[in-house]
Tab-separated table of C-alpha atoms in Angstrom:
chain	number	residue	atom	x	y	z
A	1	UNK	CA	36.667	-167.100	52.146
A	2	UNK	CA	36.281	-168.598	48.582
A	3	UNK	CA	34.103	-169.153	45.816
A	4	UNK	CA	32.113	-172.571	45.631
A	5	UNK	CA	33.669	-175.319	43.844
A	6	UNK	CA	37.156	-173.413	44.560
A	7	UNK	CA	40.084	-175.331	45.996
A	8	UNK	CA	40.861	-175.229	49.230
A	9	UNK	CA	44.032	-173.067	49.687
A	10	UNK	CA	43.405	-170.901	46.397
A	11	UNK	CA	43.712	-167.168	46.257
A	12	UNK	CA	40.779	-165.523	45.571
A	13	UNK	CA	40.034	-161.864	44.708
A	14	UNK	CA	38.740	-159.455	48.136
A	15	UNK	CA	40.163	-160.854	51.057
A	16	UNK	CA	38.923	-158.872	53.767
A	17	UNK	CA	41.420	-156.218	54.595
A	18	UNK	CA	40.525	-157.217	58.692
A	19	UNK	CA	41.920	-160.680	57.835
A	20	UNK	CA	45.259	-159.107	56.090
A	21	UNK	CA	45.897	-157.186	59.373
A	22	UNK	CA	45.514	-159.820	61.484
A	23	UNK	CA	47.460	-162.711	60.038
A	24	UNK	CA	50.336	-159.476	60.128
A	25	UNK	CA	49.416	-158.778	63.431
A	26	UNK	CA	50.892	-162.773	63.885
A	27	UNK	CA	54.301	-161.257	62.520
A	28	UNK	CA	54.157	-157.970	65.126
A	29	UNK	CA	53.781	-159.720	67.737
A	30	UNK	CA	57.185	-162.494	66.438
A	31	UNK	CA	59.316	-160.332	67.187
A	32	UNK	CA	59.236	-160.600	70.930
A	33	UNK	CA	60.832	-164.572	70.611
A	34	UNK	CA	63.138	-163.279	67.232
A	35	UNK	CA	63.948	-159.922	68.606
A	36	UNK	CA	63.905	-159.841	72.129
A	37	UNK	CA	64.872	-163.381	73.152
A	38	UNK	CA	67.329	-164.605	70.185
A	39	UNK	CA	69.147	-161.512	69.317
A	40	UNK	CA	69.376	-158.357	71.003
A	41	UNK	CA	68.760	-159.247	74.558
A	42	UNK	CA	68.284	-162.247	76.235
A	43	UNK	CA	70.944	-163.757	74.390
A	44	UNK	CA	73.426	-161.229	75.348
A	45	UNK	CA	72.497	-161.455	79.145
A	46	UNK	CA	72.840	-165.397	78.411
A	47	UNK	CA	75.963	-165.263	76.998
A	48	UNK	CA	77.311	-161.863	79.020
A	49	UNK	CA	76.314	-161.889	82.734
A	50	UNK	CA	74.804	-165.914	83.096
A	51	UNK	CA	77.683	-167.397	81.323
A	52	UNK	CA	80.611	-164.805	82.052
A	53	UNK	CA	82.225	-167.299	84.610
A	54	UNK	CA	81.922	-170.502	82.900
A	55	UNK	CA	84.638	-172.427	82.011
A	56	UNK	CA	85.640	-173.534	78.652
A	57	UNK	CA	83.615	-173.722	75.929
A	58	UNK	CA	82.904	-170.166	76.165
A	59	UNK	CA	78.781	-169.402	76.690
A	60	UNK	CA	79.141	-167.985	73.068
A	61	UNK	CA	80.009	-171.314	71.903
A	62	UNK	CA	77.044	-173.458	74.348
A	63	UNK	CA	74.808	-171.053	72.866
A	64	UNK	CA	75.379	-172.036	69.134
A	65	UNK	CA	75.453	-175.691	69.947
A	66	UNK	CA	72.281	-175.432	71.768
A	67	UNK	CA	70.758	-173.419	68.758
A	68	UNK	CA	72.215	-176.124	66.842
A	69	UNK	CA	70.314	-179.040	68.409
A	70	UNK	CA	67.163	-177.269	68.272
A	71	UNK	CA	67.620	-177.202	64.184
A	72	UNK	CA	68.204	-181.236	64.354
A	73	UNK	CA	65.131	-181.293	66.694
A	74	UNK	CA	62.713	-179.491	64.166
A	75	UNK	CA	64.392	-181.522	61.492
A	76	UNK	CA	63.064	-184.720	63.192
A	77	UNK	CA	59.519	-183.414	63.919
A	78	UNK	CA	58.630	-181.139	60.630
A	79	UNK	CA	58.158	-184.392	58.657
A	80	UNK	CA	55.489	-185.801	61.587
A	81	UNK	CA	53.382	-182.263	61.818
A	82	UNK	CA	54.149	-180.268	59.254
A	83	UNK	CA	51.650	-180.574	56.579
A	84	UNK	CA	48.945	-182.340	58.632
A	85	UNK	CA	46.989	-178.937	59.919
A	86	UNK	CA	45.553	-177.808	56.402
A	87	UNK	CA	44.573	-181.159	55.515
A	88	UNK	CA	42.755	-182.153	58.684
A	89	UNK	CA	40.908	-178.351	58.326
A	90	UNK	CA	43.612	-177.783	61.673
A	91	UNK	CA	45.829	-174.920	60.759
A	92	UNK	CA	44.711	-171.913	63.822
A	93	UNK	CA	44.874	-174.652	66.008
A	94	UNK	CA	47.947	-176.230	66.053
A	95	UNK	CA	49.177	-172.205	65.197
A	96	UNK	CA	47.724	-171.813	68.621
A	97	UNK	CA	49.537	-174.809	70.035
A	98	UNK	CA	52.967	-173.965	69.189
A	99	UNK	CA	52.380	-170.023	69.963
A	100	UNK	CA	51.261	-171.388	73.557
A	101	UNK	CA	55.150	-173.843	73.504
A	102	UNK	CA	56.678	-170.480	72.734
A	103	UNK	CA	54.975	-167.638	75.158
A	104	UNK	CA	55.553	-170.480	78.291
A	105	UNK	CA	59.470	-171.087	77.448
A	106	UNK	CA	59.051	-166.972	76.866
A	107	UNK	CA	58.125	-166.759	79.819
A	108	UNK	CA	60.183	-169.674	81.719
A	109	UNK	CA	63.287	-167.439	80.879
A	110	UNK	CA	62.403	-165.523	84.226
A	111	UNK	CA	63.654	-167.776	86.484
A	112	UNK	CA	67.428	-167.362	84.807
A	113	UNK	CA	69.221	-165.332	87.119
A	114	UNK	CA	72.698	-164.109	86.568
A	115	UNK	CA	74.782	-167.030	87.636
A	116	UNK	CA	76.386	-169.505	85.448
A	117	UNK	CA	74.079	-172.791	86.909
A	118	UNK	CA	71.343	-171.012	85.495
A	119	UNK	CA	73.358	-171.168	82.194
A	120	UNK	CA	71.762	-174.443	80.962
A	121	UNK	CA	68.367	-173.426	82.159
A	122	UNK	CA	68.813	-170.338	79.327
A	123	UNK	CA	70.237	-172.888	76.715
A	124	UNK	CA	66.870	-175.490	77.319
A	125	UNK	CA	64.241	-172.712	77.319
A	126	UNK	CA	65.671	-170.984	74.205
A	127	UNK	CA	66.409	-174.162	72.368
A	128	UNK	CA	62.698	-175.714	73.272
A	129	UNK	CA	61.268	-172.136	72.492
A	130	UNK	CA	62.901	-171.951	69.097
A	131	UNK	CA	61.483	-175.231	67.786
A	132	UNK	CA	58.301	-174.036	68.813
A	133	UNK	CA	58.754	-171.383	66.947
A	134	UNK	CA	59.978	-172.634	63.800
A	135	UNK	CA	56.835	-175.666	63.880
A	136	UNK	CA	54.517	-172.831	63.858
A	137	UNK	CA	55.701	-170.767	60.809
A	138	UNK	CA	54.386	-174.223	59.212
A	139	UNK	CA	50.203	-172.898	59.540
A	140	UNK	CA	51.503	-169.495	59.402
A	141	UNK	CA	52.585	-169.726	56.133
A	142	UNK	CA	50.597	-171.830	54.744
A	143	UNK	CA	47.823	-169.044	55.353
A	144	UNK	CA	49.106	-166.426	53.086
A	145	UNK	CA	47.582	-167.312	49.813
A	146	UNK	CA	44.525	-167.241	52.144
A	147	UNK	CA	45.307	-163.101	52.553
A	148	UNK	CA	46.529	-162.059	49.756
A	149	UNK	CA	45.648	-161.936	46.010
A	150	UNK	CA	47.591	-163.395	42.589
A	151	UNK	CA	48.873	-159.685	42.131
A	152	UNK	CA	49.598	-158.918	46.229
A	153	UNK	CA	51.202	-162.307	47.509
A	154	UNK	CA	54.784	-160.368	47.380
A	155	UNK	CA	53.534	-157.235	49.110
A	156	UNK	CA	51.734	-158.776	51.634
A	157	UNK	CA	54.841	-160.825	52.964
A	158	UNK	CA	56.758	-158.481	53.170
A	159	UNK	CA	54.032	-156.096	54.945
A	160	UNK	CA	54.349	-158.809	56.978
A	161	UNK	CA	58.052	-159.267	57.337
A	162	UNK	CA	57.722	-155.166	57.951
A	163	UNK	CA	55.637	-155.715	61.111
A	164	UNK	CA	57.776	-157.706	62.680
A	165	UNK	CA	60.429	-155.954	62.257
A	166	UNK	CA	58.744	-152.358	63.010
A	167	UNK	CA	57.315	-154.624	66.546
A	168	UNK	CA	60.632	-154.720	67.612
A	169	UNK	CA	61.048	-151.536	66.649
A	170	UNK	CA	58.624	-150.599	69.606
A	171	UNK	CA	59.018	-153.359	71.803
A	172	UNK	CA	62.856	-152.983	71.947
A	173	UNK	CA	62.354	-149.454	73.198
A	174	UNK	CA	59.873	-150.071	75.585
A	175	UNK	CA	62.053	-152.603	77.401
A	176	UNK	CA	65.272	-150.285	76.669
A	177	UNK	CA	63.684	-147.580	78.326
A	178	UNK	CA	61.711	-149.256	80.510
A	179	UNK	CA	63.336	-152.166	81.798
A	180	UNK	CA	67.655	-151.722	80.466
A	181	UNK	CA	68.687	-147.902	80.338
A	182	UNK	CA	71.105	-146.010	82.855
A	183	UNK	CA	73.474	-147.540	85.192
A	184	UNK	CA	73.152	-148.291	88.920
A	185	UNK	CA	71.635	-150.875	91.141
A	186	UNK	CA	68.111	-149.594	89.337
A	187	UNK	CA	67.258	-149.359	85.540
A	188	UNK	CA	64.897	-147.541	83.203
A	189	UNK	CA	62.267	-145.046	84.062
A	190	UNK	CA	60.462	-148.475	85.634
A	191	UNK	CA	63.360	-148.466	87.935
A	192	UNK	CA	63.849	-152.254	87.936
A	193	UNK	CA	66.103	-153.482	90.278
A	194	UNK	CA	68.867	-155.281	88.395
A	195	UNK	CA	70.000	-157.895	91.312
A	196	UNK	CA	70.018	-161.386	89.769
A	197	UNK	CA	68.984	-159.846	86.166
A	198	UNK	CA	65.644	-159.415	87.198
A	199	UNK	CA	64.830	-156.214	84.917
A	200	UNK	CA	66.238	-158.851	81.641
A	201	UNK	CA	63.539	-161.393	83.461
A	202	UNK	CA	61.070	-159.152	84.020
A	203	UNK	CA	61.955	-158.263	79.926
A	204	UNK	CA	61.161	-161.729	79.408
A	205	UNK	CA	58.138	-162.184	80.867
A	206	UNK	CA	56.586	-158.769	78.706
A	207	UNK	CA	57.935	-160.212	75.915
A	208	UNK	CA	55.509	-163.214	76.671
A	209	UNK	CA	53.072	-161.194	77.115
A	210	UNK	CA	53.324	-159.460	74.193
A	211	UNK	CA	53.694	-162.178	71.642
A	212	UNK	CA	50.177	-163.995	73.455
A	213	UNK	CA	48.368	-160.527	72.856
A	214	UNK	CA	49.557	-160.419	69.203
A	215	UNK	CA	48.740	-164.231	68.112
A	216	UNK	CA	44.892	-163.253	69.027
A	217	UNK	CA	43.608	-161.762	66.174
A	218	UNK	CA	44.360	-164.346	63.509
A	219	UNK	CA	43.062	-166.921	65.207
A	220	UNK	CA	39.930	-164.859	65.722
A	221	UNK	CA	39.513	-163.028	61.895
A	222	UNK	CA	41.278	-165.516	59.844
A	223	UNK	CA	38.741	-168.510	58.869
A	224	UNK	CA	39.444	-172.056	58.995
A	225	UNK	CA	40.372	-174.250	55.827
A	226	UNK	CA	38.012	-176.680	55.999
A	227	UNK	CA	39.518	-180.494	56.312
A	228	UNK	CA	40.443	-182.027	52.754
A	229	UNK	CA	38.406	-185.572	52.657
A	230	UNK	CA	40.412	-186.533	50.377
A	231	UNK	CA	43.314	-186.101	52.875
A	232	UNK	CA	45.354	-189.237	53.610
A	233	UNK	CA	45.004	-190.697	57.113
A	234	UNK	CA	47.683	-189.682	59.873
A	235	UNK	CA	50.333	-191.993	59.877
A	236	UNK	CA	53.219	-193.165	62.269
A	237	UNK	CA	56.649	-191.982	62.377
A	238	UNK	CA	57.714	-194.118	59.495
A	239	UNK	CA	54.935	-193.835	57.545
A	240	UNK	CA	55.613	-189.992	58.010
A	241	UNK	CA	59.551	-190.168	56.869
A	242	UNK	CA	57.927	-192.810	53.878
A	243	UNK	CA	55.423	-189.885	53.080
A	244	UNK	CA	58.094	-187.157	53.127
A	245	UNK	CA	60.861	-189.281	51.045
A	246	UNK	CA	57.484	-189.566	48.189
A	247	UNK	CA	56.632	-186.471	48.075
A	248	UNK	CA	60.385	-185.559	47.242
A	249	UNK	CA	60.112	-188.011	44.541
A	250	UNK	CA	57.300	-186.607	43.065
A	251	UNK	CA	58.589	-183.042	43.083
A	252	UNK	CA	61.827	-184.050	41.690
A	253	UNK	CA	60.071	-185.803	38.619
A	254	UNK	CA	57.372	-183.114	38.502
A	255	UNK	CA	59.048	-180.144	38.952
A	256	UNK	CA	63.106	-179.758	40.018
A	257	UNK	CA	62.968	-176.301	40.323
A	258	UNK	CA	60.981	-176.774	43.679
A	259	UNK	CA	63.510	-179.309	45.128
A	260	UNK	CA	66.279	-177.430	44.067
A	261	UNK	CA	64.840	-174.331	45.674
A	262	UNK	CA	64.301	-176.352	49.007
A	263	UNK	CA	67.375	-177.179	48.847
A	264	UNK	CA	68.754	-173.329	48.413
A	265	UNK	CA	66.137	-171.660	51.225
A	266	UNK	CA	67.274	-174.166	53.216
A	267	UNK	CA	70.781	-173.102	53.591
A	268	UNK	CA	70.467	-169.513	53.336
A	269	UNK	CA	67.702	-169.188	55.652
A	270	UNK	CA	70.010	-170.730	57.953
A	271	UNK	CA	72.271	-168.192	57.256
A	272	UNK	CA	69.759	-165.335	57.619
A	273	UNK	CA	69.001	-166.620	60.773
A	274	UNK	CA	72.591	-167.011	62.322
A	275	UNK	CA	73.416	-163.270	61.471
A	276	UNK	CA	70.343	-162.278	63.307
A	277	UNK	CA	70.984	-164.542	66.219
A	278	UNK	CA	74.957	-163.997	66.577
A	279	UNK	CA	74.675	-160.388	65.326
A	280	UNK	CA	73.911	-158.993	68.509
A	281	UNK	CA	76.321	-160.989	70.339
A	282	UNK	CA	79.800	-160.241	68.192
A	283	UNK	CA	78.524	-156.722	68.410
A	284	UNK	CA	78.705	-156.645	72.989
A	285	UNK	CA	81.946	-158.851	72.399
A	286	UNK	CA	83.810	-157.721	69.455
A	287	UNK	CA	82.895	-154.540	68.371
A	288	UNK	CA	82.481	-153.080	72.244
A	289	UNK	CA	78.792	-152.366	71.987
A	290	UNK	CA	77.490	-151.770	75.470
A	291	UNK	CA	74.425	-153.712	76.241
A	292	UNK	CA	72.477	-150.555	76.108
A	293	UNK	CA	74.131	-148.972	71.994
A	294	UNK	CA	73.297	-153.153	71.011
A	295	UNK	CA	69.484	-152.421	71.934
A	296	UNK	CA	69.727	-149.280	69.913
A	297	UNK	CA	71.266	-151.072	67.331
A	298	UNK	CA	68.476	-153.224	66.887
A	299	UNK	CA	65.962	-150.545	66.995
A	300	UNK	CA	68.173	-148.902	63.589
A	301	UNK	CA	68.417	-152.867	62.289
A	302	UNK	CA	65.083	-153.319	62.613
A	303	UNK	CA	63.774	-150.073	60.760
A	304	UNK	CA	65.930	-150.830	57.862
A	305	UNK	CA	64.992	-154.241	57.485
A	306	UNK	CA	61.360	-153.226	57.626
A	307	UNK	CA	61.543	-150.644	54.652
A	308	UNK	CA	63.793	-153.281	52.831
A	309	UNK	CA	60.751	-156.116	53.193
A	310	UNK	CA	58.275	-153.539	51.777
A	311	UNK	CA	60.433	-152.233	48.937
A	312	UNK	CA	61.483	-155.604	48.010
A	313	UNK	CA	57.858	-156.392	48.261
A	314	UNK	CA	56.813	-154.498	45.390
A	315	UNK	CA	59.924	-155.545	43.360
A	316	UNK	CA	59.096	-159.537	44.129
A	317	UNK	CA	56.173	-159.092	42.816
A	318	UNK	CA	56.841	-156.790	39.927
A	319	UNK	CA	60.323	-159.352	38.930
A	320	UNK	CA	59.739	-162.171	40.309
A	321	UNK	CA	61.412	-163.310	44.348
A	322	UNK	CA	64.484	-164.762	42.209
A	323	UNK	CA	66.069	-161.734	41.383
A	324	UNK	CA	65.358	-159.715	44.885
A	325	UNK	CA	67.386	-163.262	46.847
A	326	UNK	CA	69.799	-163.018	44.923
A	327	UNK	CA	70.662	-159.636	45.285
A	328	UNK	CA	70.460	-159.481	49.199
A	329	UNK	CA	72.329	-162.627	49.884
A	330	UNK	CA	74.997	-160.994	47.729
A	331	UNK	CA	74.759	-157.909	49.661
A	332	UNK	CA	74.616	-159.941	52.804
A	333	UNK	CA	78.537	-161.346	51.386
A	334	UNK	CA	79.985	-158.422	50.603
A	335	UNK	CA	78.756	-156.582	54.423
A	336	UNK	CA	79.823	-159.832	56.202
A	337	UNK	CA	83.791	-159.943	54.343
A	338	UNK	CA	84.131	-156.309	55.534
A	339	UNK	CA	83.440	-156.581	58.897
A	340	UNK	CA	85.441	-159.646	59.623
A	341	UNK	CA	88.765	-157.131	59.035
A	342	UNK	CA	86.972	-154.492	60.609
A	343	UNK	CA	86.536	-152.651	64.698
A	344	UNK	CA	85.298	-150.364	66.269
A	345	UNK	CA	81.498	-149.465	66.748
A	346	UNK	CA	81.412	-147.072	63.717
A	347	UNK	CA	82.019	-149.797	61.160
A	348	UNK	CA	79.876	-152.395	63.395
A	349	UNK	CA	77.573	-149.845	62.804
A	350	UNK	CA	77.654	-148.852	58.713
A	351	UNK	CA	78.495	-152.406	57.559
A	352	UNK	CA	76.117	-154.391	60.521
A	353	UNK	CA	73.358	-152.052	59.394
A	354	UNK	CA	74.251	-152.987	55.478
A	355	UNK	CA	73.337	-157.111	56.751
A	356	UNK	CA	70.349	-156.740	57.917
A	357	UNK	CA	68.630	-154.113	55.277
A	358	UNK	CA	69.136	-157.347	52.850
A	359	UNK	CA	67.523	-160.262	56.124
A	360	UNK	CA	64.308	-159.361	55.565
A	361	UNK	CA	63.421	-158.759	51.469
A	362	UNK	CA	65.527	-162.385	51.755
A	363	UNK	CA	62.893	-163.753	53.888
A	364	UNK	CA	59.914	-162.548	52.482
A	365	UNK	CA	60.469	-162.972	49.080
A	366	UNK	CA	61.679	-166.789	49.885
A	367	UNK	CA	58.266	-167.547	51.518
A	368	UNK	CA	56.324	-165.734	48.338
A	369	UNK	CA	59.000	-167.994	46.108
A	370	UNK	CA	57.241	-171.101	47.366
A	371	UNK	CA	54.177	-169.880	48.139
A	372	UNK	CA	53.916	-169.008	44.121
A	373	UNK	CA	55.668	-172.565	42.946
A	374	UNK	CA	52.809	-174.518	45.370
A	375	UNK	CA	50.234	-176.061	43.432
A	376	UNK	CA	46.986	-174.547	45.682
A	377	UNK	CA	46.061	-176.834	48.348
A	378	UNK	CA	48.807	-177.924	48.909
A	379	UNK	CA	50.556	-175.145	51.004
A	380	UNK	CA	50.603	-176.935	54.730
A	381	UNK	CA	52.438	-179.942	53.204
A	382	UNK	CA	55.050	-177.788	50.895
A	383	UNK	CA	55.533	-175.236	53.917
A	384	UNK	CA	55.947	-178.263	56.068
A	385	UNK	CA	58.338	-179.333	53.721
A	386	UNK	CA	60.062	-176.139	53.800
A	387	UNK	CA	60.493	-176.080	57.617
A	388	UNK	CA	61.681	-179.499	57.608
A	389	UNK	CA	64.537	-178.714	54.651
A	390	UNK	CA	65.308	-175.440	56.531
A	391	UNK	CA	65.472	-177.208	59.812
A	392	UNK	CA	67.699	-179.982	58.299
A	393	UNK	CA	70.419	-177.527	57.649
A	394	UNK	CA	70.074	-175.647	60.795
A	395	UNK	CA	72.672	-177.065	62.101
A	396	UNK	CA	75.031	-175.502	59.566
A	397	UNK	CA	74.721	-171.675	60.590
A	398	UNK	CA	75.292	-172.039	64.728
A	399	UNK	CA	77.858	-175.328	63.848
A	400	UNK	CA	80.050	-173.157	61.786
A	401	UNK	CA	79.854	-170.576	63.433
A	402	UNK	CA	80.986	-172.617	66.471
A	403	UNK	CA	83.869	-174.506	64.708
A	404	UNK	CA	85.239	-171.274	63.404
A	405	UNK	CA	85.121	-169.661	66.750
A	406	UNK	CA	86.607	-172.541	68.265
A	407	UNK	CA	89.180	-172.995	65.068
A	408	UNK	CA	90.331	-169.282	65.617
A	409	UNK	CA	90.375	-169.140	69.253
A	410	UNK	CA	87.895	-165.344	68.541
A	411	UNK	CA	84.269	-164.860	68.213
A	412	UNK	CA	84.959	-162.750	65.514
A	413	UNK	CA	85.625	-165.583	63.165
A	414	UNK	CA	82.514	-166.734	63.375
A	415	UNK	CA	81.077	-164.500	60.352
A	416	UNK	CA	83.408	-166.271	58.470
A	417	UNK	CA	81.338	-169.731	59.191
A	418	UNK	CA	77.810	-167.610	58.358
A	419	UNK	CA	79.648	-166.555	55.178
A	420	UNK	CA	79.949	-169.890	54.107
A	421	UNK	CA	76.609	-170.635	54.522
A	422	UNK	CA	75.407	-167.255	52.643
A	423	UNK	CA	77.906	-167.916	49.816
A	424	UNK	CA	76.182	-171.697	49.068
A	425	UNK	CA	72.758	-170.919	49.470
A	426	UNK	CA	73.534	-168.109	46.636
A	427	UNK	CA	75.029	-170.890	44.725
A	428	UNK	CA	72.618	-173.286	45.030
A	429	UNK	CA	69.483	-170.671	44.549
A	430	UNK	CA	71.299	-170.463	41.006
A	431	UNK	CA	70.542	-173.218	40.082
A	432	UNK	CA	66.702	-172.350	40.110
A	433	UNK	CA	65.580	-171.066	36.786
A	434	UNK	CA	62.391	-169.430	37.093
A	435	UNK	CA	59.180	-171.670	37.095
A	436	UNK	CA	55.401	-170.142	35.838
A	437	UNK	CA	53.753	-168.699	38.924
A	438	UNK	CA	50.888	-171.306	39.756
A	439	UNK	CA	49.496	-168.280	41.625
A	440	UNK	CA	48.574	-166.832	38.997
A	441	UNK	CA	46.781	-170.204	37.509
């Protein structure tokens, strides 16, 4: 996929359109670990029928510590393997490695039935399963300059973004329908018995199922960077943290706008990600969603966060991805202050739907933000360096959340800790001023 003498990495003009469907095909298929598993279902049959007897902390509260550990977790790794797959001509495969970690704790979940000692069996899989997940956004990433063009790097992330939102679109009502709806000792038109939460584990293992289906095709239509010889040797754990630590020096003399951007994706990514993961939750045991309107819920999140990515797409790349952060995570404050002195489902409904239009042009137009600042070749080790910035502040979304919870004595305080975390990544991405798009070089 590039001209001769072209560096590896580089954006070049006709990229197959087979090869743009297939590394969004990746995204589709995301949504049955971000969609499924971390927001709108497993995690409220975690935290609702496994952990309705345990004793104090509440399951709400494990559940954000446990999400929490997994962010120090990637933290520690992300400097080791992030960064090493493009340069060693290895990005499908360790994609393929950490899809693998993620479809088997997927799939583990089915052996969680609905009784608290199962609780920390729910915590481990969906801890492990989310630093799985996280490691392999590092190869992911680092592939879209290989799919897109100088003038389409905006629009094709959020494309992407769009797909895996619209997959959960279709996968939340097939396992609504299918596995969740109606009431009884029997649910959905599958009639799954729902004695010890088998039709939730029986969700869990088609989510699996679905996610190994949809990580196929890139690995199969996207080509292989070849290996950089002038790539460094791998290194131990020090030499990795020594490595890291340089490369930080180098940016911050070269070009402060990238650190300081680090530094701002960092936090309100983590931020992005908490209202996703605790969204669903404060909706069952705040605003009296039934398990059944939260899953519908997500279905009406999901389709306005995947006209938001492409819409936003077209703006990033029209404006730059500057402009379109700021504006969601500002929209993401003002939604989030309302609903912490709101009830009811109505307002859960106008104001929770307000978040998430604004989750995913935020996401998309922060990967095409780095993705345009990274000198070519060089987007493994920057995207490793994102995940391991991002991962380093992890902590802060699910921690807050947690202290504020615990703080308040109601689970409804916890927006106020994901504000927080919104409000200074807005105030940090500030202090980016707009760099030249090396992109476009």
């Amino acid at each position: 996929m590039g001209a001769a003498g072209a560096v590896p990495g580089s954006t070049v003009p006709g990229v197959p359109r087979r090869q743009v469907v297939a590394w969004c095909t990746w995204d589709w298929g995301s949504a049955a670990f971000n969609a499924v598993m971390t927001t709108f279902i497993f995690t409220v049959y975690l935290t609702g029928a496994v952990g309705e007897d345990v004793a104090a902390p509440s399951a709400t509260s494990r559940l954000s510590w446990a999400m929490a550990a997994a962010g120090f977790c990637v933290a520690v790794l992300a400097p080791v393997l992030g960064g090493r797959s493009d340069a060693a001509g290895r990005r499908k495969f360790s994609l393929a490695v950490w899809s693998a970690v993620v479809t088997v704790c997927t799939a583990g979940c089915f052996f969680v039935r609905d009784e608290s000692q199962y609780l920390w069996l729910g915590l481990l899989l969906l801890a492990v399963g989310t630093v799985a997940f996280e490691l392999v956004n590092v190869p992911y990433y680092a592939m879209l300059r290989q799919v897109s063009t100088p003038a389409t790097i905006g629009r094709v992330s959020g494309i992407g973004w769009a797909c895996g939102y619209f997959g959960g679109i279709v996968l939340l009502l097939i396992c609504n329908f299918g596995f969740i709806a109606g009431d009884g000792p029997t649910r959905g038109f599958l009639n799954v018995p729902t004695e010890g939460g088998l039709n939730i584990r029986l969700v869990a293992l088609f989510a699996a199922a679905w996610f190994a289906i949809s990580a196929l095709p890139v690995l199969f239509f996207v080509p292989e960077l070849p290996a950089d010889p002038l790539a460094a040797p791998r290194r131990g754990i020090v030499g990795a943290y020594r490595d890291l630590f340089a490369t930080i020096g180098s940016l911050w003399r070269e070009d402060r706008n990238v650190v300081w951007f680090l530094v701002a994706s960092a936090v309100f990514r983590d931020g992005l990600a908490a209202t996703f993961t605790f969204g669903a939750v404060l909706a069952h045991s705040v605003y009296g969603m039934s398990e059944s309107t939260v899953l519908l819920f997500g279905v009406a999140a999901n389709v306005v966060a995947a006209l938001g990515a492409v819409i936003a797409g077209r703006f990033d790349d029209r404006i730059g991805p500057r402009p379109v952060i700021a504006a969601c995570l500002l929209g993401m404050l003002i939604a989030g202050m309302v609903l912490l002195f709101v009830s009811g489902e109505t307002m859960f409904w106008v104001f929770g739907l307000m978040l998430t239009v604004f989750v995913g042009p935020a996401q998309s137009s922060a990967r095409s933000m780095l993705a345009r600042m990274t000198v070519p070749g060089r987007e493994g080790e920057m995207f490793g360096l994102y995940q391991t910035t991002g991962r380093a502040a992890s902590f802060l979304g699910p921690a807050l959340f947690g202290v504020f919870v615990a703080v308040f004595d109601a689970d409804r305080a916890g927006i106020g800790g994901i504000i927080v975390v919104l409000a200074l990544g807005l105030a940090l991405l500030l202090r980016v001023r707009p760099a030249r798009d090396r992109a476009l070089l």
